[in-house]
């Protein structure tokens, strides 16, 4: 998505610090109709960005392997492999993929219409060969290559790529029809503005946006219950619960940018969700530079918030979790075995303790820990915070809690996917401070759940671990967690991961 000018972007701090008018919050669950609609969208979808990205890699592999196959066919498999050929084949394959990308041949609209893009794909493939030939001529290496070999590869390579695109066209249409590849959107705000927005989006050919419903705080007189054929499913506050049941990708706010107070009031509720938030600009009188907008087809949008760690970032982070979780399990297996034996010898009960905690998108997950309390005094809900010299904690439990050895089984949580290695630490569902739930203490607390929670995190290595006995500690932990989410990178994860063992030497707050 394109970036908008900083002057036109709603900052997170501005949204968090905005004081909504009194009475703007409307508690309560969603209605039966909304819950039924949400249940239809529980399944995750395939991102168009991921589909086109995988296709790039598959096409490169097809071109490269077909080129090598033609080479081996002509010269024999066991013949000496001249380095010029695989290098030229790899370079030409890579150049073709780059040029296909530059000419928008990986856009979903182009992939759905392969016959209409036949000439463009052929021109790109021919251009890649022309550039390869020109380079070989410039370095006086053209006599080293067989024209017959490369002519054969040209024909076979093109047939393979175009054949794959015919298959992909059929698959993409089927995925779009079955709802497996789409971006699910909710319209925030109803009435005439929402109707105009919906009509504009629906006019876009080969549109991958599926509008799932409308949410608006206004009554039926000001905001009709049905807009352009889509039902109004509830209020803005109810949208939060709906989006957590359904797998929603995007919220589109259909309010004019000039209604700044109303927009901020909405964003103060919505920014905690792990979704893209866009402000419709199709009917705004204010005009920014073209680069300030992102587009759904030709409908302009202003980017307010982006879903953190999305698409290829999420793939990289998942690979990071799997690799380092396996390393952690192997390295710490002697420690885990010794701990399990010590727990069994010290007190009766199971070695592992499973606790329900808030996970990604506020979902409930089970987190593994070594049992550190007496079985008959354990507190699965963590309603009562563990304090210094807590009588519920066993002798072995005190040691493993201070050293964080009790959390080593969470490497398995990370390996199986309910946790990430690095992220905001998951808190128990009923965790409290002075009889208040954490989300009642910190405004925007649930924004911590916009990403998958972690075994370790930025707050923990900065000293905010252990007992959360004051509201200030909860606020500071949340501040560090939000900083991590807003500034995530793979290098940031590596930094936190390698600093964790060093910072855990400070056991002042761990009981």
CSV table of C-alpha atoms in Angstrom, one decimal:
chain,number,residue,atom,x,y,z
A,1,UNK,CA,0.0,0.0,0.0
A,2,UNK,CA,1.1,3.5,-0.7
A,3,UNK,CA,2.1,5.8,2.2
A,4,UNK,CA,0.1,9.0,2.8
A,5,UNK,CA,1.7,12.2,3.9
A,6,UNK,CA,2.5,12.2,7.6
A,7,UNK,CA,0.4,15.3,8.1
A,8,UNK,CA,-2.6,13.4,6.9
A,9,UNK,CA,-2.0,10.2,8.9
A,10,UNK,CA,-3.8,9.6,12.2
A,11,UNK,CA,-1.1,8.8,14.7
A,12,UNK,CA,-1.6,5.9,17.2
A,13,UNK,CA,-0.9,8.3,20.1
A,14,UNK,CA,-3.5,10.7,18.8
A,15,UNK,CA,-6.1,8.0,18.6
A,16,UNK,CA,-5.2,6.5,22.1
A,17,UNK,CA,-5.2,9.9,23.8
A,18,UNK,CA,-8.4,11.1,22.2
A,19,UNK,CA,-11.2,11.6,24.8
A,20,UNK,CA,-14.4,10.2,23.3
A,21,UNK,CA,-17.6,11.9,24.3
A,22,UNK,CA,-19.3,10.5,27.4
A,23,UNK,CA,-21.7,7.7,26.7
A,24,UNK,CA,-20.1,6.8,23.4
A,25,UNK,CA,-19.3,3.3,24.7
A,26,UNK,CA,-22.1,0.7,24.3
A,27,UNK,CA,-21.4,-2.5,26.0
A,28,UNK,CA,-23.0,-5.8,25.1
A,29,UNK,CA,-22.6,-8.8,22.8
A,30,UNK,CA,-23.5,-9.0,19.2
A,31,UNK,CA,-27.0,-10.1,18.1
A,32,UNK,CA,-27.9,-13.5,16.7
A,33,UNK,CA,-27.9,-12.3,13.1
A,34,UNK,CA,-24.4,-10.8,13.4
A,35,UNK,CA,-23.1,-13.9,15.1
A,36,UNK,CA,-24.6,-16.1,12.4
A,37,UNK,CA,-22.9,-14.0,9.7
A,38,UNK,CA,-19.6,-13.9,11.6
A,39,UNK,CA,-19.6,-17.7,11.9
A,40,UNK,CA,-19.6,-17.9,8.0
A,41,UNK,CA,-16.2,-16.2,8.0
A,42,UNK,CA,-14.3,-18.2,10.7
A,43,UNK,CA,-11.9,-19.8,8.2
A,44,UNK,CA,-8.8,-18.0,7.2
A,45,UNK,CA,-8.5,-16.9,3.6
A,46,UNK,CA,-5.5,-16.9,1.2
A,47,UNK,CA,-4.0,-13.5,0.7
A,48,UNK,CA,-3.7,-12.4,-2.9
A,49,UNK,CA,-0.3,-11.0,-2.2
A,50,UNK,CA,0.8,-14.5,-0.9
A,51,UNK,CA,-0.7,-16.2,-4.0
A,52,UNK,CA,1.1,-14.0,-6.5
A,53,UNK,CA,4.3,-14.2,-4.4
A,54,UNK,CA,4.3,-18.0,-4.5
A,55,UNK,CA,3.6,-17.9,-8.2
A,56,UNK,CA,6.7,-15.8,-8.8
A,57,UNK,CA,8.8,-18.5,-7.1
A,58,UNK,CA,7.1,-21.3,-8.9
A,59,UNK,CA,7.6,-19.6,-12.3
A,60,UNK,CA,11.2,-19.0,-11.6
A,61,UNK,CA,11.7,-22.6,-10.7
A,62,UNK,CA,9.8,-23.8,-13.8
A,63,UNK,CA,11.9,-21.7,-16.1
A,64,UNK,CA,15.2,-22.5,-14.5
A,65,UNK,CA,14.6,-26.3,-14.2
A,66,UNK,CA,13.2,-26.5,-17.8
A,67,UNK,CA,16.3,-24.7,-19.0
A,68,UNK,CA,18.6,-27.2,-17.2
A,69,UNK,CA,16.4,-30.0,-18.5
A,70,UNK,CA,16.9,-28.9,-22.1
A,71,UNK,CA,20.7,-28.5,-21.5
A,72,UNK,CA,21.0,-32.0,-20.2
A,73,UNK,CA,18.9,-33.4,-23.0
A,74,UNK,CA,21.2,-32.0,-25.6
A,75,UNK,CA,24.6,-32.6,-24.0
A,76,UNK,CA,23.8,-35.6,-21.7
A,77,UNK,CA,23.2,-35.7,-17.9
A,78,UNK,CA,26.7,-37.0,-17.0
A,79,UNK,CA,28.6,-34.6,-19.2
A,80,UNK,CA,30.7,-31.8,-17.7
A,81,UNK,CA,28.4,-28.9,-16.8
A,82,UNK,CA,29.8,-25.7,-18.2
A,83,UNK,CA,29.2,-22.9,-15.7
A,84,UNK,CA,28.1,-20.5,-18.3
A,85,UNK,CA,24.9,-22.4,-19.0
A,86,UNK,CA,23.3,-22.6,-15.5
A,87,UNK,CA,24.4,-19.0,-14.9
A,88,UNK,CA,22.8,-17.7,-18.1
A,89,UNK,CA,19.6,-19.9,-17.5
A,90,UNK,CA,19.3,-18.6,-13.9
A,91,UNK,CA,19.9,-15.0,-14.9
A,92,UNK,CA,17.3,-15.1,-17.8
A,93,UNK,CA,14.7,-16.8,-15.5
A,94,UNK,CA,15.2,-14.2,-12.8
A,95,UNK,CA,15.0,-11.4,-15.3
A,96,UNK,CA,11.8,-12.7,-16.8
A,97,UNK,CA,10.1,-12.9,-13.4
A,98,UNK,CA,11.3,-9.3,-12.6
A,99,UNK,CA,9.9,-8.0,-15.9
A,100,UNK,CA,6.7,-9.9,-15.4
A,101,UNK,CA,6.4,-8.1,-12.1
A,102,UNK,CA,7.2,-4.7,-13.5
A,103,UNK,CA,4.6,-5.1,-16.2
A,104,UNK,CA,1.9,-6.0,-13.7
A,105,UNK,CA,1.6,-9.6,-14.9
A,106,UNK,CA,1.3,-10.8,-11.3
A,107,UNK,CA,-1.7,-8.7,-10.5
A,108,UNK,CA,-4.8,-10.8,-9.7
A,109,UNK,CA,-6.7,-9.1,-12.5
A,110,UNK,CA,-4.0,-10.2,-15.0
A,111,UNK,CA,-3.8,-13.7,-13.6
A,112,UNK,CA,-7.6,-14.1,-14.0
A,113,UNK,CA,-7.4,-13.1,-17.7
A,114,UNK,CA,-4.4,-15.1,-19.2
A,115,UNK,CA,-5.6,-14.9,-22.8
A,116,UNK,CA,-5.9,-11.1,-22.6
A,117,UNK,CA,-2.3,-11.0,-21.3
A,118,UNK,CA,-0.9,-13.6,-23.8
A,119,UNK,CA,1.0,-10.9,-25.8
A,120,UNK,CA,2.4,-9.2,-22.8
A,121,UNK,CA,3.8,-12.4,-21.3
A,122,UNK,CA,5.3,-13.4,-24.7
A,123,UNK,CA,6.9,-10.0,-25.1
A,124,UNK,CA,8.5,-10.2,-21.6
A,125,UNK,CA,9.9,-13.6,-22.3
A,126,UNK,CA,11.3,-12.5,-25.7
A,127,UNK,CA,12.7,-9.4,-24.1
A,128,UNK,CA,14.5,-11.4,-21.4
A,129,UNK,CA,16.2,-13.5,-24.2
A,130,UNK,CA,17.0,-10.4,-26.1
A,131,UNK,CA,18.8,-8.9,-23.1
A,132,UNK,CA,20.6,-12.1,-22.4
A,133,UNK,CA,21.8,-12.2,-26.0
A,134,UNK,CA,22.9,-8.6,-25.9
A,135,UNK,CA,24.8,-9.2,-22.7
A,136,UNK,CA,26.5,-12.3,-24.2
A,137,UNK,CA,27.5,-10.3,-27.3
A,138,UNK,CA,28.8,-7.4,-25.2
A,139,UNK,CA,31.1,-9.7,-23.2
A,140,UNK,CA,32.1,-11.6,-26.3
A,141,UNK,CA,30.6,-14.9,-25.0
A,142,UNK,CA,27.8,-15.4,-27.6
A,143,UNK,CA,29.8,-18.1,-29.4
A,144,UNK,CA,29.8,-20.3,-26.3
A,145,UNK,CA,26.0,-20.8,-26.4
A,146,UNK,CA,24.0,-23.1,-28.6
A,147,UNK,CA,21.2,-21.3,-30.5
A,148,UNK,CA,19.3,-24.6,-30.9
A,149,UNK,CA,19.4,-25.2,-27.1
A,150,UNK,CA,18.2,-21.7,-26.2
A,151,UNK,CA,15.6,-21.7,-29.0
A,152,UNK,CA,14.2,-24.9,-27.6
A,153,UNK,CA,14.1,-23.5,-24.1
A,154,UNK,CA,12.4,-20.4,-25.3
A,155,UNK,CA,9.5,-22.4,-26.7
A,156,UNK,CA,9.3,-24.9,-23.8
A,157,UNK,CA,9.7,-22.2,-21.1
A,158,UNK,CA,6.9,-20.0,-22.6
A,159,UNK,CA,4.5,-23.0,-22.9
A,160,UNK,CA,5.1,-24.0,-19.3
A,161,UNK,CA,4.6,-20.4,-17.9
A,162,UNK,CA,1.5,-19.8,-20.0
A,163,UNK,CA,0.1,-23.3,-19.2
A,164,UNK,CA,0.6,-22.6,-15.5
A,165,UNK,CA,-1.2,-19.3,-15.9
A,166,UNK,CA,-4.2,-21.0,-17.5
A,167,UNK,CA,-4.4,-23.4,-14.5
A,168,UNK,CA,-3.9,-20.5,-12.0
A,169,UNK,CA,-6.8,-18.5,-13.7
A,170,UNK,CA,-9.1,-21.4,-13.1
A,171,UNK,CA,-7.9,-21.9,-9.5
A,172,UNK,CA,-8.2,-18.2,-8.7
A,173,UNK,CA,-11.7,-18.0,-10.0
A,174,UNK,CA,-12.7,-21.1,-8.0
A,175,UNK,CA,-11.0,-19.7,-4.8
A,176,UNK,CA,-12.8,-16.4,-5.2
A,177,UNK,CA,-16.1,-18.1,-5.8
A,178,UNK,CA,-15.6,-20.4,-2.7
A,179,UNK,CA,-14.5,-17.5,-0.5
A,180,UNK,CA,-11.0,-18.9,0.0
A,181,UNK,CA,-9.1,-16.0,-1.6
A,182,UNK,CA,-10.6,-12.7,-0.8
A,183,UNK,CA,-10.2,-9.7,1.4
A,184,UNK,CA,-13.1,-9.5,3.9
A,185,UNK,CA,-14.2,-6.0,4.7
A,186,UNK,CA,-16.7,-4.3,7.0
A,187,UNK,CA,-18.1,-0.9,6.3
A,188,UNK,CA,-18.0,1.5,9.3
A,189,UNK,CA,-20.8,4.1,9.0
A,190,UNK,CA,-24.0,3.7,7.1
A,191,UNK,CA,-26.4,5.8,5.1
A,192,UNK,CA,-25.9,7.4,1.7
A,193,UNK,CA,-22.1,7.6,2.0
A,194,UNK,CA,-21.8,3.9,2.7
A,195,UNK,CA,-24.1,3.2,-0.3
A,196,UNK,CA,-22.0,5.2,-2.7
A,197,UNK,CA,-18.9,3.5,-1.4
A,198,UNK,CA,-20.4,0.0,-1.8
A,199,UNK,CA,-21.6,0.8,-5.3
A,200,UNK,CA,-18.1,2.1,-6.3
A,201,UNK,CA,-16.4,-1.0,-4.9
A,202,UNK,CA,-18.8,-3.4,-6.6
A,203,UNK,CA,-18.2,-1.8,-10.0
A,204,UNK,CA,-14.5,-2.8,-9.9
A,205,UNK,CA,-13.8,-5.7,-12.3
A,206,UNK,CA,-12.2,-8.8,-10.7
A,207,UNK,CA,-12.5,-7.3,-7.3
A,208,UNK,CA,-11.2,-9.4,-4.4
A,209,UNK,CA,-13.1,-7.4,-1.7
A,210,UNK,CA,-16.0,-9.2,0.0
A,211,UNK,CA,-18.2,-6.8,2.0
A,212,UNK,CA,-19.5,-8.7,5.0
A,213,UNK,CA,-21.7,-6.1,6.6
A,214,UNK,CA,-22.2,-2.6,8.0
A,215,UNK,CA,-21.8,-1.3,11.5
A,216,UNK,CA,-23.0,2.1,12.6
A,217,UNK,CA,-24.0,3.7,16.0
A,218,UNK,CA,-26.8,5.7,14.5
A,219,UNK,CA,-30.4,4.5,14.7
A,220,UNK,CA,-32.4,3.2,11.8
A,221,UNK,CA,-33.8,6.6,10.9
A,222,UNK,CA,-30.4,8.1,10.3
A,223,UNK,CA,-28.8,4.9,9.1
A,224,UNK,CA,-31.1,2.4,7.4
A,225,UNK,CA,-30.9,-1.3,8.4
A,226,UNK,CA,-30.2,-2.3,4.8
A,227,UNK,CA,-27.7,-0.4,2.6
A,228,UNK,CA,-27.1,-1.4,-1.0
A,229,UNK,CA,-28.3,-4.9,-0.1
A,230,UNK,CA,-26.0,-5.3,3.0
A,231,UNK,CA,-27.4,-5.5,6.5
A,232,UNK,CA,-26.5,-3.3,9.4
A,233,UNK,CA,-25.2,-5.8,11.9
A,234,UNK,CA,-24.8,-3.7,15.0
A,235,UNK,CA,-22.9,-0.8,16.6
A,236,UNK,CA,-19.2,0.1,16.5
A,237,UNK,CA,-18.6,-1.5,19.9
A,238,UNK,CA,-20.3,-4.7,18.7
A,239,UNK,CA,-18.0,-4.7,15.6
A,240,UNK,CA,-15.1,-5.5,17.9
A,241,UNK,CA,-16.6,-8.8,18.9
A,242,UNK,CA,-17.8,-9.5,15.4
A,243,UNK,CA,-14.3,-9.0,14.0
A,244,UNK,CA,-12.8,-11.4,16.6
A,245,UNK,CA,-15.2,-14.2,15.7
A,246,UNK,CA,-14.9,-13.6,11.9
A,247,UNK,CA,-11.6,-13.5,10.0
A,248,UNK,CA,-11.9,-9.9,8.9
A,249,UNK,CA,-9.1,-8.3,6.9
A,250,UNK,CA,-10.2,-4.7,6.5
A,251,UNK,CA,-12.4,-2.0,8.0
A,252,UNK,CA,-13.4,0.8,5.6
A,253,UNK,CA,-14.6,4.0,7.3
A,254,UNK,CA,-17.2,5.7,5.1
A,255,UNK,CA,-17.1,9.1,6.8
A,256,UNK,CA,-15.7,12.4,5.4
A,257,UNK,CA,-12.2,13.3,6.6
A,258,UNK,CA,-13.6,16.6,7.7
A,259,UNK,CA,-15.6,14.8,10.4
A,260,UNK,CA,-12.3,14.5,12.4
A,261,UNK,CA,-13.9,14.2,15.8
A,262,UNK,CA,-16.3,11.4,14.7
A,263,UNK,CA,-13.4,9.6,12.9
A,264,UNK,CA,-11.2,9.8,16.0
A,265,UNK,CA,-14.0,8.5,18.2
A,266,UNK,CA,-14.4,5.5,15.9
A,267,UNK,CA,-10.6,4.8,15.6
A,268,UNK,CA,-10.3,4.9,19.4
A,269,UNK,CA,-12.4,1.8,19.5
A,270,UNK,CA,-11.2,0.1,16.3
A,271,UNK,CA,-7.4,0.5,16.4
A,272,UNK,CA,-7.0,-2.5,18.8
A,273,UNK,CA,-8.1,-4.9,16.1
A,274,UNK,CA,-5.4,-6.7,13.9
A,275,UNK,CA,-6.9,-5.5,10.6
A,276,UNK,CA,-6.2,-2.8,8.0
A,277,UNK,CA,-8.2,0.3,8.6
A,278,UNK,CA,-8.9,2.5,5.6
A,279,UNK,CA,-10.7,5.8,5.3
A,280,UNK,CA,-12.8,6.0,2.1
A,281,UNK,CA,-11.8,9.1,0.0
A,282,UNK,CA,-14.0,8.6,-3.0
A,283,UNK,CA,-16.4,11.3,-2.0
A,284,UNK,CA,-14.1,13.6,0.0
A,285,UNK,CA,-13.8,17.2,-1.2
A,286,UNK,CA,-10.2,17.3,0.1
A,287,UNK,CA,-7.7,16.2,-2.6
A,288,UNK,CA,-4.2,14.9,-1.8
A,289,UNK,CA,-1.4,13.9,-4.1
A,290,UNK,CA,-2.0,10.6,-6.0
A,291,UNK,CA,0.7,8.9,-4.0
A,292,UNK,CA,-1.2,9.6,-0.8
A,293,UNK,CA,-3.8,7.1,-1.7
A,294,UNK,CA,-4.1,3.3,-1.9
A,295,UNK,CA,-6.8,1.9,-4.1
A,296,UNK,CA,-9.4,-0.8,-4.3
A,297,UNK,CA,-9.7,-1.0,-8.0
A,298,UNK,CA,-10.0,2.7,-8.8
A,299,UNK,CA,-11.6,3.6,-5.4
A,300,UNK,CA,-9.2,5.8,-3.5
A,301,UNK,CA,-8.5,5.1,0.2
A,302,UNK,CA,-6.4,6.8,2.9
A,303,UNK,CA,-4.4,4.3,4.9
A,304,UNK,CA,-5.0,4.8,8.6
A,305,UNK,CA,-3.6,1.6,10.2
A,306,UNK,CA,-2.1,-1.5,8.7
A,307,UNK,CA,-2.3,-4.9,10.1
A,308,UNK,CA,1.0,-5.6,11.7
A,309,UNK,CA,3.3,-8.5,10.6
A,310,UNK,CA,1.2,-9.4,7.6
A,311,UNK,CA,1.7,-11.5,4.5
A,312,UNK,CA,5.4,-12.3,3.8
A,313,UNK,CA,6.4,-10.9,7.2
A,314,UNK,CA,4.2,-13.4,8.9
A,315,UNK,CA,5.8,-16.2,6.8
A,316,UNK,CA,9.3,-15.1,7.8
A,317,UNK,CA,8.3,-14.8,11.5
A,318,UNK,CA,6.7,-18.3,11.5
A,319,UNK,CA,9.9,-19.8,9.9
A,320,UNK,CA,11.9,-17.9,12.6
A,321,UNK,CA,9.7,-19.4,15.3
A,322,UNK,CA,10.0,-23.0,14.0
A,323,UNK,CA,13.8,-22.9,13.5
A,324,UNK,CA,14.7,-21.3,16.9
A,325,UNK,CA,12.0,-23.3,18.8
A,326,UNK,CA,13.6,-26.5,17.6
A,327,UNK,CA,17.0,-25.2,18.5
A,328,UNK,CA,15.7,-24.2,22.0
A,329,UNK,CA,14.1,-27.6,22.6
A,330,UNK,CA,17.3,-29.4,21.6
A,331,UNK,CA,19.6,-27.2,23.7
A,332,UNK,CA,17.4,-27.1,26.8
A,333,UNK,CA,16.2,-30.7,26.7
A,334,UNK,CA,18.6,-31.7,29.5
A,335,UNK,CA,17.4,-28.8,31.7
A,336,UNK,CA,13.7,-29.7,31.0
A,337,UNK,CA,14.3,-33.4,31.8
A,338,UNK,CA,16.1,-32.5,35.1
A,339,UNK,CA,13.3,-30.0,36.0
A,340,UNK,CA,10.6,-32.6,35.4
A,341,UNK,CA,12.3,-35.1,37.7
A,342,UNK,CA,12.8,-32.4,40.4
A,343,UNK,CA,9.1,-31.4,40.3
A,344,UNK,CA,8.0,-35.1,40.6
A,345,UNK,CA,10.3,-35.7,43.6
A,346,UNK,CA,9.4,-32.4,45.3
A,347,UNK,CA,5.5,-32.6,45.3
A,348,UNK,CA,2.6,-34.6,44.1
A,349,UNK,CA,0.9,-33.8,40.8
A,350,UNK,CA,1.6,-33.4,37.1
A,351,UNK,CA,4.8,-32.0,35.8
A,352,UNK,CA,3.2,-29.6,33.4
A,353,UNK,CA,0.6,-26.9,34.1
A,354,UNK,CA,-1.7,-25.7,31.4
A,355,UNK,CA,-3.1,-22.2,31.7
A,356,UNK,CA,-5.7,-20.4,29.6
A,357,UNK,CA,-4.4,-17.0,28.3
A,358,UNK,CA,-5.3,-14.4,25.8
A,359,UNK,CA,-3.7,-15.1,22.4
A,360,UNK,CA,-3.8,-13.4,19.0
A,361,UNK,CA,-6.9,-11.4,18.3
A,362,UNK,CA,-8.0,-12.0,21.9
A,363,UNK,CA,-8.6,-15.7,21.3
A,364,UNK,CA,-8.2,-18.1,24.2
A,365,UNK,CA,-5.1,-20.3,24.0
A,366,UNK,CA,-3.5,-22.9,26.4
A,367,UNK,CA,0.0,-22.2,27.5
A,368,UNK,CA,2.4,-24.8,28.9
A,369,UNK,CA,4.5,-24.3,32.0
A,370,UNK,CA,6.3,-26.5,34.5
A,371,UNK,CA,4.1,-26.7,37.6
A,372,UNK,CA,5.5,-24.4,40.3
A,373,UNK,CA,2.7,-24.6,42.8
A,374,UNK,CA,1.2,-27.2,45.0
A,375,UNK,CA,-1.6,-29.0,43.0
A,376,UNK,CA,-4.3,-28.2,45.5
A,377,UNK,CA,-3.4,-24.5,45.8
A,378,UNK,CA,-2.9,-23.8,42.1
A,379,UNK,CA,-4.7,-20.9,40.5
A,380,UNK,CA,-5.4,-21.7,36.8
A,381,UNK,CA,-7.1,-18.3,36.2
A,382,UNK,CA,-4.2,-16.3,37.8
A,383,UNK,CA,-6.8,-14.2,39.6
A,384,UNK,CA,-4.4,-13.9,42.6
A,385,UNK,CA,-1.0,-12.7,41.6
A,386,UNK,CA,2.0,-14.6,42.9
A,387,UNK,CA,3.9,-12.6,45.5
A,388,UNK,CA,7.2,-12.9,47.3
A,389,UNK,CA,7.3,-16.0,49.6
A,390,UNK,CA,3.9,-17.1,48.4
A,391,UNK,CA,3.0,-20.2,50.3
A,392,UNK,CA,1.4,-21.7,47.2
A,393,UNK,CA,4.7,-22.1,45.5
A,394,UNK,CA,6.8,-25.2,46.0
A,395,UNK,CA,10.6,-25.2,46.8
A,396,UNK,CA,11.4,-26.3,43.2
A,397,UNK,CA,8.8,-23.8,42.0
A,398,UNK,CA,10.6,-20.8,43.6
A,399,UNK,CA,13.8,-21.7,41.8
A,400,UNK,CA,12.3,-22.3,38.4
A,401,UNK,CA,10.1,-19.2,38.6
A,402,UNK,CA,13.1,-17.0,39.5
A,403,UNK,CA,15.1,-18.4,36.6
A,404,UNK,CA,12.2,-18.6,34.2
A,405,UNK,CA,12.9,-22.3,33.7
A,406,UNK,CA,9.1,-22.9,34.3
A,407,UNK,CA,8.5,-21.3,30.9
A,408,UNK,CA,10.7,-23.5,28.8
A,409,UNK,CA,7.8,-25.8,27.8
A,410,UNK,CA,6.5,-22.8,25.8
A,411,UNK,CA,9.1,-23.6,23.1
A,412,UNK,CA,6.5,-26.3,22.2
A,413,UNK,CA,3.7,-23.6,22.1
A,414,UNK,CA,5.9,-21.7,19.7
A,415,UNK,CA,6.7,-24.7,17.6
A,416,UNK,CA,3.0,-25.7,17.3
A,417,UNK,CA,1.9,-22.1,16.6
A,418,UNK,CA,-0.2,-20.8,19.5
A,419,UNK,CA,2.7,-18.6,20.6
A,420,UNK,CA,5.6,-16.8,18.8
A,421,UNK,CA,9.1,-16.8,20.3
A,422,UNK,CA,9.1,-13.1,20.5
A,423,UNK,CA,6.0,-10.9,21.2
A,424,UNK,CA,3.9,-9.5,24.0
A,425,UNK,CA,3.7,-11.9,26.9
A,426,UNK,CA,0.3,-13.5,27.1
A,427,UNK,CA,-1.6,-12.8,30.3
A,428,UNK,CA,-4.0,-15.1,32.0
A,429,UNK,CA,-7.7,-14.4,31.1
A,430,UNK,CA,-8.7,-13.4,34.7
A,431,UNK,CA,-5.4,-11.6,35.6
A,432,UNK,CA,-6.3,-8.6,37.9
A,433,UNK,CA,-4.7,-5.6,39.6
A,434,UNK,CA,-6.6,-4.3,42.7
A,435,UNK,CA,-9.7,-6.3,41.6
A,436,UNK,CA,-9.6,-4.7,38.1
A,437,UNK,CA,-8.9,-6.7,34.9
A,438,UNK,CA,-5.9,-5.5,33.0
A,439,UNK,CA,-8.0,-4.1,30.2
A,440,UNK,CA,-9.9,-2.0,32.7
A,441,UNK,CA,-6.6,-0.6,34.0
A,442,UNK,CA,-5.0,0.3,30.6
A,443,UNK,CA,-6.9,2.0,27.8
A,444,UNK,CA,-6.2,0.1,24.5
A,445,UNK,CA,-4.8,-2.9,26.4
A,446,UNK,CA,-6.2,-5.3,23.9
A,447,UNK,CA,-4.1,-3.8,21.1
A,448,UNK,CA,-1.4,-6.1,22.5
A,449,UNK,CA,-3.3,-8.9,20.9
A,450,UNK,CA,-2.9,-7.5,17.3
A,451,UNK,CA,0.1,-9.9,17.0
A,452,UNK,CA,0.7,-13.4,18.3
A,453,UNK,CA,1.9,-13.4,21.9
A,454,UNK,CA,5.5,-14.5,22.7
A,455,UNK,CA,7.6,-16.6,25.0
A,456,UNK,CA,9.8,-13.5,25.6
A,457,UNK,CA,9.2,-9.9,24.7
A,458,UNK,CA,10.5,-6.3,24.6
A,459,UNK,CA,8.8,-5.5,28.0
A,460,UNK,CA,10.5,-8.5,29.7
A,461,UNK,CA,14.0,-7.7,28.7
A,462,UNK,CA,13.5,-4.1,29.8
A,463,UNK,CA,12.7,-5.2,33.4
A,464,UNK,CA,8.8,-5.4,33.2
A,465,UNK,CA,8.4,-9.1,34.1
A,466,UNK,CA,7.2,-10.9,37.2
A,467,UNK,CA,4.6,-9.6,39.6
A,468,UNK,CA,2.2,-6.9,38.2
A,469,UNK,CA,1.2,-5.5,41.6
A,470,UNK,CA,0.6,-1.9,40.5
A,471,UNK,CA,-1.4,-0.3,37.7
A,472,UNK,CA,1.8,1.6,36.6
A,473,UNK,CA,3.6,-1.7,36.0
A,474,UNK,CA,0.7,-2.9,33.8
A,475,UNK,CA,0.7,0.4,31.9
A,476,UNK,CA,4.5,0.3,31.3
A,477,UNK,CA,4.4,-3.3,30.2
A,478,UNK,CA,1.6,-2.4,27.7
A,479,UNK,CA,3.6,0.6,26.5
A,480,UNK,CA,6.7,-1.6,25.7
A,481,UNK,CA,4.5,-4.2,24.0
A,482,UNK,CA,2.9,-1.6,21.8
A,483,UNK,CA,6.3,-0.2,20.9
A,484,UNK,CA,7.3,-3.7,19.8
A,485,UNK,CA,4.3,-4.1,17.6
A,486,UNK,CA,4.7,-0.7,16.0
A,487,UNK,CA,8.4,-1.2,15.3
A,488,UNK,CA,8.6,-4.9,14.5
A,489,UNK,CA,11.4,-6.3,12.3
A,490,UNK,CA,13.3,-9.6,12.1
A,491,UNK,CA,16.4,-7.9,13.5
A,492,UNK,CA,14.3,-6.6,16.4
A,493,UNK,CA,13.2,-10.2,17.1
A,494,UNK,CA,16.8,-11.4,17.0
A,495,UNK,CA,17.9,-8.6,19.3
A,496,UNK,CA,15.2,-9.5,21.9
A,497,UNK,CA,15.9,-13.2,21.6
A,498,UNK,CA,19.7,-12.9,22.3
A,499,UNK,CA,19.3,-10.4,25.0
A,500,UNK,CA,16.7,-12.5,26.9
A,501,UNK,CA,19.2,-14.9,28.7
A,502,UNK,CA,21.3,-11.9,29.8
A,503,UNK,CA,18.4,-9.9,31.1
A,504,UNK,CA,16.9,-12.9,32.9
A,505,UNK,CA,19.8,-12.8,35.3
A,506,UNK,CA,17.9,-9.9,37.0
A,507,UNK,CA,15.4,-11.8,39.1
A,508,UNK,CA,14.3,-8.9,41.3
A,509,UNK,CA,10.6,-9.1,40.3
A,510,UNK,CA,10.3,-12.8,39.7
A,511,UNK,CA,8.8,-14.9,42.5
